[in-house]
Amino acid sequence: MHAPVELRDADAADLPTLIETTSQAYRADPLIRYFVRDDKRQEEGLHGLFDFCLREQALPEGQVTMTRDGSACAAWLPPANARASMSLLEQVLLLPRMVRICSPARMPRLLATMRLLERHHPTAPPHHYLYLLAVLPERQRQGLGSTLLQAGLRPIDRARAATYLETASERNLAFYRRHGFVVTAEARLPFDGPWVWFLWREPQAG
């Protein structure tokens, strides 16, 4: 029996904690390992990636919820921002940051990942997007992920809205299925990359 988990909304002051938690949680994720640089600057690449995800996208455009102790967090984008693709100019301006994240050698992997996720992201109906769900490795299997996921899904269900996510971890599929998600597609990235699964959840009653 897990102890009750206290959650709160995160803001910009929580960025250092959020970046550290997501970096540690996703360090072994197959998709992150695929395109983030694999050299002595890997830590810099991880922190740069999640700084961008949280500072530039999740916090200003969506909602980030975290445990009171910062050991886990979830980031959601609402329907208006769930499929916010970048213009060519925006991608060009981001190029130096992207290179720092993935290294020049892995830039083709990052671009392939962006194209794959963009291609599979549904255009309709309107849906919420589970952008990030992170739990520190030493705190996993303690119910934190389920607590954050359920807390985020409750208002979505009340609004009778759908939810979408991607995962490159096959072991995550059973976890998401328990919460009502179904796999709608799967694809493998080039350059001997990992498989990615795309999941959808219709609003649940009750």
PDB file of C-alpha atoms in Angstrom:
ATOM      1  CA  MET A   1       0.000   0.000   0.000  1.00  0.00           C
ATOM      2  CA  HIS A   2       1.591   3.269  -1.138  1.00  0.00           C
ATOM      3  CA  ALA A   3       1.422   6.400   0.993  1.00  0.00           C
ATOM      4  CA  PRO A   4      -0.765   9.229  -0.330  1.00  0.00           C
ATOM      5  CA  VAL A   5       1.004  11.442  -2.848  1.00  0.00           C
ATOM      6  CA  GLU A   6       0.658  15.208  -2.581  1.00  0.00           C
ATOM      7  CA  LEU A   7       0.623  17.035  -5.919  1.00  0.00           C
ATOM      8  CA  ARG A   8       0.892  20.690  -6.851  1.00  0.00           C
ATOM      9  CA  ASP A   9       1.064  22.816  -9.993  1.00  0.00           C
ATOM     10  CA  ALA A  10       4.595  23.717 -11.070  1.00  0.00           C
ATOM     11  CA  ASP A  11       5.815  27.117 -12.240  1.00  0.00           C
ATOM     12  CA  ALA A  12       9.016  28.682 -13.568  1.00  0.00           C
ATOM     13  CA  ALA A  13      10.616  28.651 -10.118  1.00  0.00           C
ATOM     14  CA  ASP A  14      10.511  24.847 -10.229  1.00  0.00           C
ATOM     15  CA  LEU A  15      12.471  24.593 -13.493  1.00  0.00           C
ATOM     16  CA  PRO A  16      15.792  23.392 -11.958  1.00  0.00           C
ATOM     17  CA  THR A  17      14.013  20.580 -10.120  1.00  0.00           C
ATOM     18  CA  LEU A  18      11.838  19.665 -13.108  1.00  0.00           C
ATOM     19  CA  ILE A  19      14.816  19.577 -15.487  1.00  0.00           C
ATOM     20  CA  GLU A  20      16.817  17.370 -13.138  1.00  0.00           C
ATOM     21  CA  THR A  21      13.896  14.988 -12.549  1.00  0.00           C
ATOM     22  CA  THR A  22      13.064  14.590 -16.234  1.00  0.00           C
ATOM     23  CA  SER A  23      16.733  14.210 -17.204  1.00  0.00           C
ATOM     24  CA  GLN A  24      17.212  11.381 -14.726  1.00  0.00           C
ATOM     25  CA  ALA A  25      13.883   9.745 -15.508  1.00  0.00           C
ATOM     26  CA  TYR A  26      14.381   9.729 -19.283  1.00  0.00           C
ATOM     27  CA  ARG A  27      18.111   8.984 -19.342  1.00  0.00           C
ATOM     28  CA  ALA A  28      17.497   5.301 -20.191  1.00  0.00           C
ATOM     29  CA  ASP A  29      14.477   5.909 -22.444  1.00  0.00           C
ATOM     30  CA  PRO A  30      15.117   4.322 -25.877  1.00  0.00           C
ATOM     31  CA  LEU A  31      14.000   7.406 -27.802  1.00  0.00           C
ATOM     32  CA  ILE A  32      16.130   9.787 -25.729  1.00  0.00           C
ATOM     33  CA  ARG A  33      19.127   7.466 -25.998  1.00  0.00           C
ATOM     34  CA  TYR A  34      18.608   7.389 -29.752  1.00  0.00           C
ATOM     35  CA  PHE A  35      19.056  11.084 -30.495  1.00  0.00           C
ATOM     36  CA  VAL A  36      20.606  12.784 -27.434  1.00  0.00           C
ATOM     37  CA  ARG A  37      24.385  13.029 -27.687  1.00  0.00           C
ATOM     38  CA  ASP A  38      26.349  10.068 -26.337  1.00  0.00           C
ATOM     39  CA  ASP A  39      29.617  11.681 -25.263  1.00  0.00           C
ATOM     40  CA  LYS A  40      31.101  13.576 -22.327  1.00  0.00           C
ATOM     41  CA  ARG A  41      28.522  16.336 -22.884  1.00  0.00           C
ATOM     42  CA  GLN A  42      25.542  13.991 -22.579  1.00  0.00           C
ATOM     43  CA  GLU A  43      24.405  15.577 -19.304  1.00  0.00           C
ATOM     44  CA  GLU A  44      24.431  18.979 -20.987  1.00  0.00           C
ATOM     45  CA  GLY A  45      22.389  17.530 -23.853  1.00  0.00           C
ATOM     46  CA  LEU A  46      19.778  16.046 -21.518  1.00  0.00           C
ATOM     47  CA  HIS A  47      19.425  19.242 -19.509  1.00  0.00           C
ATOM     48  CA  GLY A  48      19.235  21.296 -22.690  1.00  0.00           C
ATOM     49  CA  LEU A  49      16.492  19.090 -24.106  1.00  0.00           C
ATOM     50  CA  PHE A  50      14.276  19.243 -21.045  1.00  0.00           C
ATOM     51  CA  ASP A  51      14.987  22.916 -20.456  1.00  0.00           C
ATOM     52  CA  PHE A  52      13.540  23.514 -23.934  1.00  0.00           C
ATOM     53  CA  CYS A  53      10.589  21.142 -23.423  1.00  0.00           C
ATOM     54  CA  LEU A  54       9.607  22.655 -20.079  1.00  0.00           C
ATOM     55  CA  ARG A  55      10.643  26.308 -20.335  1.00  0.00           C
ATOM     56  CA  GLU A  56       9.580  26.927 -23.945  1.00  0.00           C
ATOM     57  CA  GLN A  57       6.595  24.615 -24.318  1.00  0.00           C
ATOM     58  CA  ALA A  58       5.079  22.846 -21.328  1.00  0.00           C
ATOM     59  CA  LEU A  59       5.031  25.679 -18.779  1.00  0.00           C
ATOM     60  CA  PRO A  60       3.892  28.550 -21.051  1.00  0.00           C
ATOM     61  CA  GLU A  61       1.531  26.510 -23.235  1.00  0.00           C
ATOM     62  CA  GLY A  62       0.201  23.747 -21.003  1.00  0.00           C
ATOM     63  CA  GLN A  63       0.117  22.516 -17.428  1.00  0.00           C
ATOM     64  CA  VAL A  64       2.868  20.887 -15.392  1.00  0.00           C
ATOM     65  CA  THR A  65       2.013  18.991 -12.211  1.00  0.00           C
ATOM     66  CA  MET A  66       4.609  17.677  -9.790  1.00  0.00           C
ATOM     67  CA  THR A  67       4.852  15.834  -6.517  1.00  0.00           C
ATOM     68  CA  ARG A  68       5.511  18.037  -3.528  1.00  0.00           C
ATOM     69  CA  ASP A  69       9.065  16.665  -3.215  1.00  0.00           C
ATOM     70  CA  GLY A  70       9.814  17.046  -6.939  1.00  0.00           C
ATOM     71  CA  SER A  71      10.491  13.351  -7.497  1.00  0.00           C
ATOM     72  CA  ALA A  72       7.923  13.053 -10.314  1.00  0.00           C
ATOM     73  CA  CYS A  73       6.118  15.326 -12.739  1.00  0.00           C
ATOM     74  CA  ALA A  74       3.705  15.303 -15.677  1.00  0.00           C
ATOM     75  CA  ALA A  75       3.326  17.849 -18.460  1.00  0.00           C
ATOM     76  CA  TRP A  76       0.147  18.218 -20.528  1.00  0.00           C
ATOM     77  CA  LEU A  77      -0.609  20.297 -23.589  1.00  0.00           C
ATOM     78  CA  PRO A  78      -4.256  21.277 -24.216  1.00  0.00           C
ATOM     79  CA  PRO A  79      -6.029  20.761 -27.563  1.00  0.00           C
ATOM     80  CA  ALA A  80      -5.085  24.212 -28.867  1.00  0.00           C
ATOM     81  CA  ASN A  81      -1.376  23.444 -28.417  1.00  0.00           C
ATOM     82  CA  ALA A  82      -1.287  19.652 -28.627  1.00  0.00           C
ATOM     83  CA  ARG A  83       0.055  19.675 -32.166  1.00  0.00           C
ATOM     84  CA  ALA A  84       2.111  22.842 -32.291  1.00  0.00           C
ATOM     85  CA  SER A  85       4.475  22.182 -35.192  1.00  0.00           C
ATOM     86  CA  MET A  86       7.326  24.630 -35.761  1.00  0.00           C
ATOM     87  CA  SER A  87       7.765  26.737 -38.857  1.00  0.00           C
ATOM     88  CA  LEU A  88      10.924  26.390 -40.935  1.00  0.00           C
ATOM     89  CA  LEU A  89      12.215  29.689 -39.538  1.00  0.00           C
ATOM     90  CA  GLU A  90      11.661  28.524 -35.965  1.00  0.00           C
ATOM     91  CA  GLN A  91      13.548  25.299 -36.710  1.00  0.00           C
ATOM     92  CA  VAL A  92      16.463  27.241 -38.214  1.00  0.00           C
ATOM     93  CA  LEU A  93      16.635  29.531 -35.191  1.00  0.00           C
ATOM     94  CA  LEU A  94      16.661  26.488 -32.921  1.00  0.00           C
ATOM     95  CA  LEU A  95      19.439  24.770 -34.846  1.00  0.00           C
ATOM     96  CA  PRO A  96      22.334  25.741 -32.511  1.00  0.00           C
ATOM     97  CA  ARG A  97      20.388  24.491 -29.500  1.00  0.00           C
ATOM     98  CA  MET A  98      19.452  21.277 -31.314  1.00  0.00           C
ATOM     99  CA  VAL A  99      23.108  20.602 -32.145  1.00  0.00           C
ATOM    100  CA  ARG A 100      24.071  21.045 -28.490  1.00  0.00           C
ATOM    101  CA  ILE A 101      21.405  18.516 -27.526  1.00  0.00           C
ATOM    102  CA  CYS A 102      22.189  15.795 -30.041  1.00  0.00           C
ATOM    103  CA  SER A 103      25.708  16.597 -31.426  1.00  0.00           C
ATOM    104  CA  PRO A 104      26.329  17.088 -35.165  1.00  0.00           C
ATOM    105  CA  ALA A 105      26.695  13.326 -35.694  1.00  0.00           C
ATOM    106  CA  ARG A 106      23.222  12.625 -34.296  1.00  0.00           C
ATOM    107  CA  MET A 107      21.432  15.514 -35.960  1.00  0.00           C
ATOM    108  CA  PRO A 108      19.914  13.178 -38.608  1.00  0.00           C
ATOM    109  CA  ARG A 109      18.449  11.079 -35.783  1.00  0.00           C
ATOM    110  CA  LEU A 110      16.843  14.102 -34.151  1.00  0.00           C
ATOM    111  CA  LEU A 111      15.360  15.249 -37.454  1.00  0.00           C
ATOM    112  CA  ALA A 112      14.053  11.737 -38.150  1.00  0.00           C
ATOM    113  CA  THR A 113      12.445  11.672 -34.711  1.00  0.00           C
ATOM    114  CA  MET A 114      10.770  15.046 -35.252  1.00  0.00           C
ATOM    115  CA  ARG A 115       9.427  13.942 -38.647  1.00  0.00           C
ATOM    116  CA  LEU A 116       8.079  10.645 -37.283  1.00  0.00           C
ATOM    117  CA  LEU A 117       6.309  12.230 -34.315  1.00  0.00           C
ATOM    118  CA  GLU A 118       4.851  14.971 -36.506  1.00  0.00           C
ATOM    119  CA  ARG A 119       3.625  12.465 -39.089  1.00  0.00           C
ATOM    120  CA  HIS A 120       1.815  10.285 -36.558  1.00  0.00           C
ATOM    121  CA  HIS A 121       0.377  13.004 -34.330  1.00  0.00           C
ATOM    122  CA  PRO A 122      -3.392  13.035 -34.986  1.00  0.00           C
ATOM    123  CA  THR A 123      -4.913  16.162 -36.473  1.00  0.00           C
ATOM    124  CA  ALA A 124      -8.438  15.423 -35.213  1.00  0.00           C
ATOM    125  CA  PRO A 125     -10.462  15.164 -33.090  1.00  0.00           C
ATOM    126  CA  PRO A 126      -9.293  17.769 -30.528  1.00  0.00           C
ATOM    127  CA  HIS A 127      -7.295  16.069 -27.795  1.00  0.00           C
ATOM    128  CA  HIS A 128      -4.994  16.624 -24.854  1.00  0.00           C
ATOM    129  CA  TYR A 129      -1.373  15.532 -25.218  1.00  0.00           C
ATOM    130  CA  LEU A 130       0.604  13.862 -22.445  1.00  0.00           C
ATOM    131  CA  TYR A 131       3.900  15.530 -23.266  1.00  0.00           C
ATOM    132  CA  LEU A 132       6.033  14.193 -20.399  1.00  0.00           C
ATOM    133  CA  LEU A 133       5.586  11.782 -17.504  1.00  0.00           C
ATOM    134  CA  ALA A 134       8.734  11.449 -15.409  1.00  0.00           C
ATOM    135  CA  VAL A 135       9.562   9.670 -12.146  1.00  0.00           C
ATOM    136  CA  LEU A 136      13.036   9.517 -10.631  1.00  0.00           C
ATOM    137  CA  PRO A 137      14.469   5.992 -11.096  1.00  0.00           C
ATOM    138  CA  GLU A 138      14.706   5.346  -7.358  1.00  0.00           C
ATOM    139  CA  ARG A 139      11.043   6.352  -6.881  1.00  0.00           C
ATOM    140  CA  GLN A 140       9.558   4.256  -9.674  1.00  0.00           C
ATOM    141  CA  ARG A 141       7.046   1.483  -8.950  1.00  0.00           C
ATOM    142  CA  GLN A 142       5.701   3.434  -5.972  1.00  0.00           C
ATOM    143  CA  GLY A 143       2.507   4.667  -7.629  1.00  0.00           C
ATOM    144  CA  LEU A 144       3.734   8.168  -8.449  1.00  0.00           C
ATOM    145  CA  GLY A 145       3.250   7.824 -12.196  1.00  0.00           C
ATOM    146  CA  SER A 146      -0.266   6.451 -11.784  1.00  0.00           C
ATOM    147  CA  THR A 147      -1.184   9.222  -9.358  1.00  0.00           C
ATOM    148  CA  LEU A 148       0.012  11.930 -11.746  1.00  0.00           C
ATOM    149  CA  LEU A 149      -1.648  10.293 -14.736  1.00  0.00           C
ATOM    150  CA  GLN A 150      -4.999   9.869 -12.981  1.00  0.00           C
ATOM    151  CA  ALA A 151      -4.907  13.446 -11.695  1.00  0.00           C
ATOM    152  CA  GLY A 152      -4.367  14.739 -15.213  1.00  0.00           C
ATOM    153  CA  LEU A 153      -7.013  12.510 -16.780  1.00  0.00           C
ATOM    154  CA  ARG A 154      -9.832  13.372 -14.360  1.00  0.00           C
ATOM    155  CA  PRO A 155     -10.539  16.875 -15.709  1.00  0.00           C
ATOM    156  CA  ILE A 156     -10.033  15.624 -19.270  1.00  0.00           C
ATOM    157  CA  ASP A 157     -12.684  12.967 -18.722  1.00  0.00           C
ATOM    158  CA  ARG A 158     -15.034  15.518 -17.184  1.00  0.00           C
ATOM    159  CA  ALA A 159     -14.623  17.593 -20.345  1.00  0.00           C
ATOM    160  CA  ARG A 160     -15.332  14.470 -22.442  1.00  0.00           C
ATOM    161  CA  ALA A 161     -12.048  14.960 -24.297  1.00  0.00           C
ATOM    162  CA  ALA A 162      -9.550  12.482 -25.725  1.00  0.00           C
ATOM    163  CA  THR A 163      -5.866  12.060 -24.873  1.00  0.00           C
ATOM    164  CA  TYR A 164      -2.828  11.142 -26.959  1.00  0.00           C
ATOM    165  CA  LEU A 165       0.765  10.143 -26.209  1.00  0.00           C
ATOM    166  CA  GLU A 166       3.810   8.399 -27.659  1.00  0.00           C
ATOM    167  CA  THR A 167       6.236   6.004 -25.987  1.00  0.00           C
ATOM    168  CA  ALA A 168       9.369   4.215 -27.126  1.00  0.00           C
ATOM    169  CA  SER A 169       9.379   1.895 -24.118  1.00  0.00           C
ATOM    170  CA  GLU A 170       7.498  -1.342 -24.710  1.00  0.00           C
ATOM    171  CA  ARG A 171       7.243  -1.987 -20.981  1.00  0.00           C
ATOM    172  CA  ASN A 172       5.176   1.206 -20.669  1.00  0.00           C
ATOM    173  CA  LEU A 173       2.398  -0.193 -22.865  1.00  0.00           C
ATOM    174  CA  ALA A 174       0.808  -2.305 -20.129  1.00  0.00           C
ATOM    175  CA  PHE A 175       0.897   0.682 -17.760  1.00  0.00           C
ATOM    176  CA  TYR A 176      -0.922   2.941 -20.214  1.00  0.00           C
ATOM    177  CA  ARG A 177      -3.399   0.241 -21.199  1.00  0.00           C
ATOM    178  CA  ARG A 178      -4.428  -0.054 -17.554  1.00  0.00           C
ATOM    179  CA  HIS A 179      -5.411   3.612 -17.735  1.00  0.00           C
ATOM    180  CA  GLY A 180      -7.548   3.246 -20.853  1.00  0.00           C
ATOM    181  CA  PHE A 181      -5.064   3.909 -23.665  1.00  0.00           C
ATOM    182  CA  VAL A 182      -4.955   1.787 -26.803  1.00  0.00           C
ATOM    183  CA  VAL A 183      -2.138   1.492 -29.331  1.00  0.00           C
ATOM    184  CA  THR A 184      -3.214   2.980 -32.662  1.00  0.00           C
ATOM    185  CA  ALA A 185       0.078   2.646 -34.587  1.00  0.00           C
ATOM    186  CA  GLU A 186       3.725   1.759 -34.237  1.00  0.00           C
ATOM    187  CA  ALA A 187       6.798   2.592 -36.286  1.00  0.00           C
ATOM    188  CA  ARG A 188      10.540   2.130 -36.176  1.00  0.00           C
ATOM    189  CA  LEU A 189      12.995   4.965 -36.556  1.00  0.00           C
ATOM    190  CA  PRO A 190      15.760   4.744 -39.183  1.00  0.00           C
ATOM    191  CA  PHE A 191      19.481   4.212 -38.490  1.00  0.00           C
ATOM    192  CA  ASP A 192      18.601   1.062 -36.525  1.00  0.00           C
ATOM    193  CA  GLY A 193      16.464   3.148 -34.187  1.00  0.00           C
ATOM    194  CA  PRO A 194      13.882   2.096 -31.589  1.00  0.00           C
ATOM    195  CA  TRP A 195      10.230   1.320 -32.116  1.00  0.00           C
ATOM    196  CA  VAL A 196       7.751   4.028 -31.143  1.00  0.00           C
ATOM    197  CA  TRP A 197       4.146   3.316 -30.153  1.00  0.00           C
ATOM    198  CA  PHE A 198       1.324   5.845 -30.550  1.00  0.00           C
ATOM    199  CA  LEU A 199      -1.549   5.626 -28.059  1.00  0.00           C
ATOM    200  CA  TRP A 200      -5.022   7.136 -27.881  1.00  0.00           C
ATOM    201  CA  ARG A 201      -7.544   7.292 -25.077  1.00  0.00           C
ATOM    202  CA  GLU A 202     -11.214   8.090 -25.430  1.00  0.00           C
ATOM    203  CA  PRO A 203     -12.830   9.862 -22.464  1.00  0.00           C
ATOM    204  CA  GLN A 204     -13.815   7.452 -19.706  1.00  0.00           C
ATOM    205  CA  ALA A 205     -17.047   7.501 -17.760  1.00  0.00           C
ATOM    206  CA  GLY A 206     -16.883   7.744 -13.986  1.00  0.00           C
TER     207      GLY A 206
END
